[in-house]
Tab-separated table of C-alpha atoms and ligand atoms in Angstrom:
chain	number	residue	atom	x	y	z
A	1310	MET	CA	2.190	-13.717	22.988
A	1311	ARG	CA	3.297	-14.880	20.045
A	1312	SER	CA	6.838	-14.285	19.067
A	1313	PHE	CA	7.093	-10.855	16.289
A	1314	GLU	CA	9.759	-9.012	14.135
A	1315	PHE	CA	9.173	-5.330	13.776
A	1316	ALA	CA	11.446	-3.454	11.496
A	1317	THR	CA	10.708	0.329	9.728
A	1318	ALA	CA	11.807	3.270	8.229
A	1319	GLY	CA	15.269	4.490	10.149
A	1320	ARG	CA	13.757	7.788	11.657
A	1321	ILE	CA	9.884	9.110	11.226
A	1322	VAL	CA	9.189	13.001	11.035
A	1323	PHE	CA	5.879	13.393	11.180
A	1324	GLY	CA	3.472	16.634	11.236
A	1325	ARG	CA	2.128	19.531	9.533
A	1326	GLY	CA	4.694	21.669	7.960
A	1327	THR	CA	7.318	19.067	8.414
A	1328	PHE	CA	8.295	19.420	4.681
A	1329	ALA	CA	10.857	22.334	5.357
A	1330	GLN	CA	12.737	20.056	7.262
A	1331	LEU	CA	13.628	18.238	4.030
A	1332	ASP	CA	16.709	20.412	3.188
A	1333	GLY	CA	18.269	19.744	6.814
A	1334	ILE	CA	17.616	16.468	6.502
A	1335	ALA	CA	18.943	15.268	3.380
A	1336	ALA	CA	22.052	17.233	4.048
A	1337	GLY	CA	23.175	14.270	6.278
A	1338	PHE	CA	23.419	11.890	3.736
A	1339	GLY	CA	24.882	13.391	0.278
A	1340	LYS	CA	25.420	16.184	-1.716
A	1341	ARG	CA	23.932	14.874	-5.228
A	1342	PRO	CA	20.653	13.661	-4.541
A	1343	LEU	CA	18.437	12.751	-7.112
A	1344	ILE	CA	14.840	13.982	-6.784
A	1345	VAL	CA	12.143	11.559	-7.984
A	1346	THR	CA	8.693	12.991	-8.055
A	1347	GLY	CA	5.209	12.049	-10.008
A	1348	LYS	CA	2.960	13.783	-12.465
A	1349	ARG	CA	2.984	17.103	-9.813
A	1350	PRO	CA	6.514	19.311	-10.117
A	1351	VAL	CA	8.241	19.695	-6.682
A	1352	ALA	CA	9.655	23.530	-6.590
A	1353	GLY	CA	12.091	23.971	-4.180
A	1354	VAL	CA	14.340	21.010	-3.318
A	1355	ALA	CA	18.155	20.719	-5.750
A	1356	GLY	CA	18.782	17.715	-7.449
A	1357	ALA	CA	19.224	15.784	-10.409
A	1358	ARG	CA	15.373	15.069	-11.324
A	1359	PHE	CA	13.546	12.166	-12.737
A	1360	SER	CA	10.078	11.682	-12.905
A	1361	VAL	CA	7.779	8.857	-13.048
A	1362	VAL	CA	3.801	9.641	-14.922
A	1363	ASN	CA	2.407	5.709	-13.734
A	1364	GLU	CA	3.132	3.362	-11.726
A	1365	PRO	CA	6.822	2.604	-12.310
A	1366	THR	CA	8.085	-0.156	-14.269
A	1367	ILE	CA	11.288	-2.237	-15.031
A	1368	ALA	CA	12.216	0.054	-17.827
A	1369	MET	CA	11.966	3.506	-15.498
A	1370	ILE	CA	13.453	1.942	-13.032
A	1371	ARG	CA	16.244	1.004	-15.893
A	1372	GLU	CA	16.167	5.008	-17.206
A	1373	GLY	CA	16.448	5.988	-13.590
A	1374	VAL	CA	18.899	4.126	-12.580
A	1375	ASP	CA	21.104	5.619	-15.453
A	1376	VAL	CA	19.776	9.076	-14.370
A	1377	PHE	CA	21.427	8.517	-11.084
A	1378	ARG	CA	24.944	7.482	-12.238
A	1379	ASP	CA	25.143	9.547	-15.493
A	1380	ALA	CA	24.335	12.698	-12.738
A	1381	ALA	CA	26.978	10.738	-9.871
A	1382	CYS	CA	23.744	11.211	-7.318
A	1383	ASP	CA	24.870	9.941	-3.904
A	1384	SER	CA	21.139	9.692	-2.214
A	1385	VAL	CA	17.504	9.576	-3.899
A	1386	ILE	CA	14.965	11.798	-2.453
A	1387	SER	CA	10.970	10.481	-3.706
A	1388	ILE	CA	8.532	13.217	-3.260
A	1389	GLY	CA	5.479	11.922	-4.664
A	1390	GLY	CA	2.141	9.278	-4.420
A	1391	GLY	CA	3.257	5.255	-3.967
A	1392	SER	CA	4.685	5.226	-7.582
A	1393	ALA	CA	7.388	7.670	-7.081
A	1394	ILE	CA	8.051	6.258	-3.424
A	1395	ASP	CA	8.592	2.414	-4.938
A	1396	ALA	CA	10.338	4.058	-7.836
A	1397	GLY	CA	13.075	6.323	-6.135
A	1398	LYS	CA	13.196	2.959	-3.626
A	1399	ALA	CA	13.916	0.478	-6.038
A	1400	ILE	CA	16.628	3.260	-8.135
A	1401	ALA	CA	18.492	3.415	-4.508
A	1402	ALA	CA	18.651	-0.341	-4.307
A	1403	THR	CA	19.832	-1.262	-7.898
A	1404	ALA	CA	21.938	1.807	-8.373
A	1405	ALA	CA	23.947	0.296	-5.675
A	1406	ASN	CA	24.061	-3.319	-6.507
A	1407	ALA	CA	26.164	-4.765	-9.697
A	1408	GLY	CA	24.229	-6.529	-12.884
A	1409	ASP	CA	20.881	-5.929	-13.771
A	1410	LEU	CA	17.749	-5.647	-11.892
A	1411	LEU	CA	16.076	-8.675	-12.874
A	1412	GLU	CA	18.512	-10.475	-11.040
A	1413	TYR	CA	17.401	-9.478	-7.327
A	1414	LEU	CA	13.371	-9.175	-8.862
A	1415	GLU	CA	11.024	-11.850	-7.459
A	1416	VAL	CA	9.073	-14.411	-9.640
A	1417	ILE	CA	10.023	-12.907	-13.091
A	1418	GLY	CA	13.675	-12.303	-12.296
A	1419	LYS	CA	16.806	-14.784	-10.017
A	1420	GLY	CA	15.242	-13.248	-6.950
A	1421	HIS	CA	19.002	-12.713	-5.456
A	1422	ALA	CA	19.421	-10.712	-2.314
A	1423	LEU	CA	20.660	-7.460	-2.532
A	1424	GLU	CA	24.486	-7.739	-2.033
A	1425	ASN	CA	24.779	-3.872	-1.299
A	1426	PRO	CA	23.098	-1.778	0.954
A	1427	PRO	CA	21.249	0.838	-1.248
A	1428	TRP	CA	22.203	4.574	-1.531
A	1429	PRO	CA	20.806	6.673	1.382
A	1430	PHE	CA	16.613	6.925	0.517
A	1431	ILE	CA	14.197	9.371	2.005
A	1432	ALA	CA	10.487	9.377	1.129
A	1433	VAL	CA	8.374	12.083	0.901
A	1434	PRO	CA	4.582	10.511	0.414
A	1435	THR	CA	2.236	12.943	-1.213
A	1436	THR	CA	-1.078	11.126	-0.896
A	1437	ALA	CA	-2.357	9.247	2.134
A	1438	GLY	CA	-2.661	5.257	1.328
A	1439	THR	CA	0.511	3.318	0.228
A	1440	GLY	CA	2.205	3.401	3.194
A	1441	SER	CA	5.065	2.928	1.068
A	1442	GLU	CA	7.495	5.457	3.118
A	1443	VAL	CA	7.765	2.391	5.709
A	1444	THR	CA	7.888	-0.283	3.993
A	1445	ARG	CA	10.725	-2.659	2.112
A	1446	ASN	CA	9.349	-3.264	-1.546
A	1447	ALA	CA	8.993	-1.216	-4.599
A	1448	VAL	CA	6.085	-2.861	-6.961
A	1449	LEU	CA	7.336	-2.709	-10.236
A	1450	GLY	CA	4.782	-3.640	-13.658
A	1451	SER	CA	6.654	-5.417	-16.416
A	1452	PRO	CA	3.937	-4.849	-19.023
A	1453	GLU	CA	5.049	-7.393	-21.742
A	1454	GLN	CA	5.055	-10.401	-19.748
A	1455	GLY	CA	1.366	-8.320	-17.609
A	1456	VAL	CA	2.660	-8.633	-14.036
A	1457	LYS	CA	3.199	-7.103	-11.319
A	1458	VAL	CA	5.842	-7.821	-9.053
A	1459	SER	CA	8.528	-6.570	-5.995
A	1460	LEU	CA	11.617	-5.784	-5.296
A	1461	ARG	CA	12.125	-6.634	-1.945
A	1462	SER	CA	15.121	-6.294	0.637
A	1463	PRO	CA	15.343	-5.179	4.251
A	1464	LEU	CA	18.033	-2.992	3.215
A	1465	MET	CA	15.936	-1.100	1.769
A	1466	LEU	CA	13.163	0.463	3.783
A	1467	PRO	CA	13.935	3.938	3.782
A	1468	ARG	CA	16.271	6.143	6.268
A	1469	VAL	CA	14.241	8.580	6.619
A	1470	ALA	CA	10.004	9.101	5.923
A	1471	ILE	CA	9.152	12.802	5.877
A	1472	VAL	CA	5.294	12.986	6.392
A	1473	ASP	CA	3.604	15.900	6.152
A	1474	PRO	CA	-0.259	15.419	5.659
A	1475	ASN	CA	0.152	19.306	4.087
A	1476	LEU	CA	1.271	17.621	1.213
A	1477	THR	CA	-1.767	15.807	0.681
A	1478	LEU	CA	-3.656	19.094	0.746
A	1479	GLY	CA	-4.750	19.545	-3.023
A	1480	LEU	CA	-5.368	15.759	-3.633
A	1481	PRO	CA	-8.142	15.820	-6.228
A	1482	PRO	CA	-11.586	13.810	-4.216
A	1483	ALA	CA	-11.008	10.702	-7.090
A	1484	ILE	CA	-7.596	10.208	-5.896
A	1485	THR	CA	-8.743	11.191	-1.806
A	1486	ALA	CA	-11.161	8.021	-2.079
A	1487	GLY	CA	-8.928	5.745	-3.566
A	1488	THR	CA	-5.790	5.748	-1.985
A	1489	GLY	CA	-7.706	6.433	1.470
A	1490	LEU	CA	-9.245	3.489	0.512
A	1491	ASP	CA	-6.380	1.510	0.367
A	1492	ALA	CA	-5.028	2.420	3.202
A	1493	LEU	CA	-8.145	1.633	5.026
A	1494	THR	CA	-7.426	-1.883	3.532
A	1495	GLN	CA	-3.855	-2.522	4.711
A	1496	LEU	CA	-4.778	-1.913	7.974
A	1497	ILE	CA	-8.185	-4.457	8.014
A	1498	GLU	CA	-5.658	-7.106	6.097
A	1499	PRO	CA	-3.672	-7.223	8.647
A	1500	TYR	CA	-5.324	-7.109	11.241
A	1501	VAL	CA	-6.906	-10.173	10.409
A	1502	SER	CA	-3.938	-11.904	8.774
A	1503	SER	CA	-2.571	-15.357	9.812
A	1504	ARG	CA	0.686	-13.476	10.662
A	1505	ALA	CA	-0.438	-10.584	12.564
A	1506	ASN	CA	0.834	-9.918	15.851
A	1507	PRO	CA	0.924	-7.753	18.989
A	1508	PHE	CA	2.519	-5.217	17.958
A	1509	THR	CA	0.762	-4.225	14.362
A	1510	ASP	CA	-2.762	-5.180	15.992
A	1511	GLY	CA	-2.465	-2.042	17.578
A	1512	LEU	CA	-1.256	0.220	15.274
A	1513	CYS	CA	-4.298	-1.648	13.012
A	1514	LEU	CA	-7.149	-0.721	15.391
A	1515	ASP	CA	-5.714	2.658	15.864
A	1516	GLY	CA	-5.342	3.303	12.068
A	1517	ILE	CA	-8.862	2.448	11.162
A	1518	ARG	CA	-10.287	4.453	13.871
A	1519	TYR	CA	-8.185	7.651	11.777
A	1520	ALA	CA	-9.266	5.863	8.700
A	1521	SER	CA	-12.842	5.786	8.958
A	1522	GLU	CA	-13.920	8.997	10.838
A	1523	SER	CA	-10.999	11.063	8.896
A	1524	LEU	CA	-11.594	9.157	5.116
A	1525	PRO	CA	-15.208	10.983	4.491
A	1526	ARG	CA	-14.137	14.198	5.891
A	1527	ALA	CA	-11.125	14.393	3.996
A	1528	TYR	CA	-13.483	13.412	0.686
A	1529	ARG	CA	-16.224	15.801	1.240
A	1530	ASP	CA	-13.271	18.820	2.006
A	1531	GLY	CA	-9.852	18.384	0.653
A	1532	SER	CA	-8.843	21.660	2.164
A	1533	ASP	CA	-10.011	19.942	5.977
A	1534	ARG	CA	-6.570	19.603	7.554
A	1535	GLU	CA	-7.577	17.428	10.487
A	1536	ALA	CA	-9.050	14.968	8.044
A	1537	ARG	CA	-6.089	15.066	5.967
A	1538	THR	CA	-3.609	14.262	9.239
A	1539	GLY	CA	-5.815	11.751	10.419
A	1540	MET	CA	-5.711	9.891	6.821
A	1541	ALA	CA	-1.923	10.772	6.590
A	1542	TYR	CA	-1.091	8.892	9.883
A	1543	ALA	CA	-3.507	6.288	9.351
A	1544	SER	CA	-1.966	5.491	6.000
A	1545	MET	CA	1.423	5.223	7.860
A	1546	LEU	CA	-0.082	2.939	10.315
A	1547	GLY	CA	-1.252	1.174	7.495
A	1548	GLY	CA	2.281	0.616	5.884
A	1549	LEU	CA	3.570	-0.499	9.314
A	1550	ALA	CA	1.808	-2.842	9.356
A	1551	LEU	CA	1.657	-4.695	6.012
A	1552	ALA	CA	5.667	-4.566	6.020
A	1553	ASN	CA	5.571	-6.697	9.300
A	1554	ALA	CA	1.631	-8.574	9.050
A	1555	GLY	CA	1.633	-9.161	5.433
A	1556	LEU	CA	-1.995	-8.377	3.606
A	1557	GLY	CA	-4.773	-10.811	2.448
A	1558	VAL	CA	-7.410	-11.292	-0.438
A	1559	VAL	CA	-7.426	-7.716	-1.864
A	1560	HIS	CA	-4.783	-7.541	-1.634
A	1561	GLY	CA	-3.779	-10.945	-4.005
A	1562	PHE	CA	-6.350	-9.542	-6.408
A	1563	ALA	CA	-4.675	-6.025	-6.626
A	1564	ALA	CA	-1.314	-7.943	-7.987
A	1565	PRO	CA	-2.924	-9.808	-11.061
A	1566	ILE	CA	-5.211	-7.103	-11.739
A	1567	GLY	CA	-2.341	-4.602	-11.964
A	1568	GLY	CA	-0.124	-6.494	-14.357
A	1569	MET	CA	-3.367	-7.288	-16.967
A	1570	PHE	CA	-5.502	-3.983	-16.860
A	1571	ASP	CA	-4.494	-0.139	-16.369
A	1572	ALA	CA	-6.533	0.160	-13.223
A	1573	PRO	CA	-4.624	2.414	-10.477
A	1574	HIS	CA	-3.767	0.145	-7.164
A	1575	GLY	CA	-5.215	2.215	-4.690
A	1576	ALA	CA	-9.180	2.334	-6.659
A	1577	VAL	CA	-8.725	-1.786	-7.633
A	1578	CYS	CA	-8.570	-2.046	-3.825
A	1579	ALA	CA	-10.928	0.080	-2.985
A	1580	ALA	CA	-13.366	-1.742	-5.206
A	1581	LEU	CA	-12.296	-5.069	-3.990
A	1582	LEU	CA	-12.630	-4.489	0.006
A	1583	PRO	CA	-16.456	-4.529	0.586
A	1584	ALA	CA	-16.485	-8.471	-1.566
A	1585	GLY	CA	-13.404	-9.490	0.055
A	1586	MET	CA	-14.274	-8.865	3.815
A	1587	ARG	CA	-17.726	-10.703	3.301
A	1588	ALA	CA	-15.862	-13.788	1.350
A	1589	ASN	CA	-13.775	-13.980	4.631
A	1590	ILE	CA	-16.181	-13.859	6.795
A	1591	VAL	CA	-18.270	-16.339	5.195
A	1592	ALA	CA	-16.133	-18.926	4.442
A	1593	LEU	CA	-15.038	-18.434	8.255
A	1594	ARG	CA	-18.582	-18.549	9.630
A	1595	GLU	CA	-18.675	-22.084	7.278
A	1596	ARG	CA	-15.408	-24.188	7.717
A	1597	GLU	CA	-14.014	-22.003	11.039
A	1598	PRO	CA	-16.627	-20.043	13.191
A	1599	GLN	CA	-13.039	-20.835	15.742
A	1600	ASN	CA	-10.822	-18.972	13.639
A	1601	GLY	CA	-10.058	-15.457	15.458
A	1602	ALA	CA	-10.192	-13.607	12.738
A	1603	LEU	CA	-14.012	-13.881	12.808
A	1604	GLU	CA	-14.019	-11.511	16.515
A	1605	ARG	CA	-11.034	-9.591	14.325
A	1606	TYR	CA	-13.581	-8.685	11.878
A	1607	ARG	CA	-15.998	-8.135	14.582
A	1608	GLU	CA	-14.372	-5.761	16.217
A	1609	ILE	CA	-13.344	-3.593	12.741
A	1610	ALA	CA	-17.251	-3.612	12.680
A	1611	CYS	CA	-17.584	-2.164	15.919
A	1612	ILE	CA	-15.018	0.730	15.562
A	1613	LEU	CA	-16.416	1.445	11.415
A	1614	THR	CA	-19.947	1.661	12.755
A	1615	LYS	CA	-19.757	2.882	16.441
A	1616	ASN	CA	-22.280	0.523	17.271
A	1617	PRO	CA	-20.565	-1.966	20.135
A	1618	GLU	CA	-23.259	-4.654	18.821
A	1619	ALA	CA	-21.854	-4.680	15.889
A	1620	THR	CA	-21.656	-7.729	13.485
A	1621	PRO	CA	-18.489	-8.674	10.969
A	1622	GLU	CA	-21.125	-8.615	8.357
A	1623	GLU	CA	-22.079	-5.099	9.638
A	1624	GLY	CA	-18.793	-3.242	9.120
A	1625	ALA	CA	-18.526	-5.178	5.532
A	1626	GLU	CA	-21.930	-2.906	4.603
A	1627	TRP	CA	-19.900	0.398	6.410
A	1628	VAL	CA	-17.164	-0.595	3.977
A	1629	ARG	CA	-19.180	-1.306	0.885
A	1630	ASN	CA	-21.646	2.077	1.729
A	1631	LEU	CA	-18.276	4.181	2.230
A	1632	THR	CA	-16.943	2.891	-1.174
A	1633	ILE	CA	-20.522	4.306	-2.758
A	1634	GLN	CA	-20.573	7.447	-0.842
A	1635	LEU	CA	-16.736	7.739	-2.244
A	1636	ALA	CA	-18.088	7.262	-5.778
A	1637	ILE	CA	-15.572	3.879	-6.127
A	1638	PRO	CA	-15.797	2.753	-10.133
A	1639	SER	CA	-16.279	-1.260	-9.979
A	1640	LEU	CA	-13.750	-2.565	-11.492
A	1641	ALA	CA	-15.913	-2.968	-15.190
A	1642	ARG	CA	-14.234	0.307	-15.310
A	1643	TYR	CA	-10.909	-0.579	-15.737
A	1644	GLY	CA	-11.797	-2.937	-18.501
A	1645	ILE	CA	-12.803	-6.250	-16.203
A	1646	ARG	CA	-15.246	-8.898	-16.953
A	1647	GLY	CA	-16.686	-11.713	-15.882
A	1648	GLN	CA	-14.971	-13.322	-18.078
A	1649	ASP	CA	-11.863	-12.782	-16.417
A	1650	ALA	CA	-12.497	-13.973	-13.115
A	1651	ALA	CA	-11.306	-17.155	-13.151
A	1652	GLU	CA	-7.892	-16.368	-14.405
A	1653	LEU	CA	-7.620	-13.520	-11.631
A	1654	ALA	CA	-8.749	-15.936	-9.154
A	1655	GLU	CA	-6.463	-18.609	-10.145
A	1656	LYS	CA	-3.189	-15.664	-9.984
A	1657	ALA	CA	-4.416	-14.087	-6.727
A	1658	GLY	CA	-4.872	-17.674	-5.067
A	1659	ARG	CA	-0.909	-18.386	-5.865
A	1660	SER	CA	0.075	-14.418	-5.200
A	1661	ASN	CA	2.234	-13.730	-2.154
A	1662	SER	CA	-0.241	-11.535	-0.403
A	1663	MET	CA	-2.664	-14.070	-0.463
A	1664	LYS	CA	-0.158	-16.046	2.166
A	1665	GLY	CA	-1.845	-13.539	4.929
A	1666	ASN	CA	-5.427	-14.289	4.039
A	1667	PRO	CA	-7.149	-15.791	7.249
A	1668	ILE	CA	-8.758	-18.853	5.698
A	1669	ALA	CA	-8.150	-20.513	2.402
A	1670	LEU	CA	-10.293	-19.722	-0.164
A	1671	THR	CA	-11.740	-22.011	-2.931
A	1672	SER	CA	-11.980	-20.778	-6.716
A	1673	ALA	CA	-15.281	-20.965	-6.785
A	1674	GLU	CA	-15.395	-18.037	-3.937
A	1675	LEU	CA	-12.612	-16.078	-5.060
A	1676	THR	CA	-14.163	-16.190	-8.754
A	1677	ALA	CA	-16.967	-14.920	-7.078
A	1678	VAL	CA	-15.136	-11.880	-5.874
A	1679	ILE	CA	-14.067	-10.365	-8.545
A	1680	GLU	CA	-17.872	-11.540	-10.094
A	1681	SER	CA	-19.402	-9.032	-7.336
A	1682	SER	CA	-16.861	-6.624	-7.396
A	1683	LEU	CA	-18.139	-6.056	-11.631
B	1992	ZN	ZN1	-2.804	-1.368	-1.298
């Protein structure tokens, strides 16, 4: 068995109705929390407020740090989707350290390690997709440079993740679909990743089972509590897996697309997942038929199709049919065109996530992934 390391949030509180525990848990970390939310207001939690209407940018985090310091806050609680959680995570880390955020940002900043641990941070997801409540990075956009980069540190793992599936009951079908397929991507990619380990493998297989059964149901009937619970669980498992085993080609593209186009992360991953799986399977069959990832794609296909004889290709086809059933828009919806494929392929090839992909894809193969997702 290969050696591995596994790190996650200090404490996970999962289940319907667990949101009621937030006040009690938060009181143990500070007296003046900054509450970071998304578009939807959150009632009943006292503290200074900061709201994030879109995916967070560097400028937004600087603003949030100012609010935190002006109100003399001593902890951060994010209640929202991935954007609110990433923003809160980044504010808690930046506010505890001297100097500008750029000191600590990878790629476009200096990439220095955080000197001080972040202020205590509690994550409460209200969507089921990013798994950010149990990861150690915050994805931030720099619109001027047209890129998305991470603020990343093992110290940024949330102190507590409170995952209450009831908070996702009101999500509209389109958000359920995009975020849900992001969760499925974040379970499939770590399972076939070159950095997969025995611990994350178990989480991925369980999560793929939950997501494949719960996502179509949660999409059809948003008030299906059992399906919402299954998706909240699958999403969290995806976060645990990606933070410890890495990702692959779909997320390799998601970063440059998110930097260059105004497109929500979940919807982008959803549009790319079928072609990303197919490209990997074809390349593995052609060049590395002995690579264990091919057998892993077959196992995934068996779970998705519930057919023990399924081929890897049938798994990718099942995912394609799911994206049709869930009305996932193609990448063209966000203004991406065929002529962008080569540049996106080049950027994806150099991205952090691509390092986990089970096989090195050629630039022609990467370009084809974009073209068939338009
Ligand atoms: Zn994702």
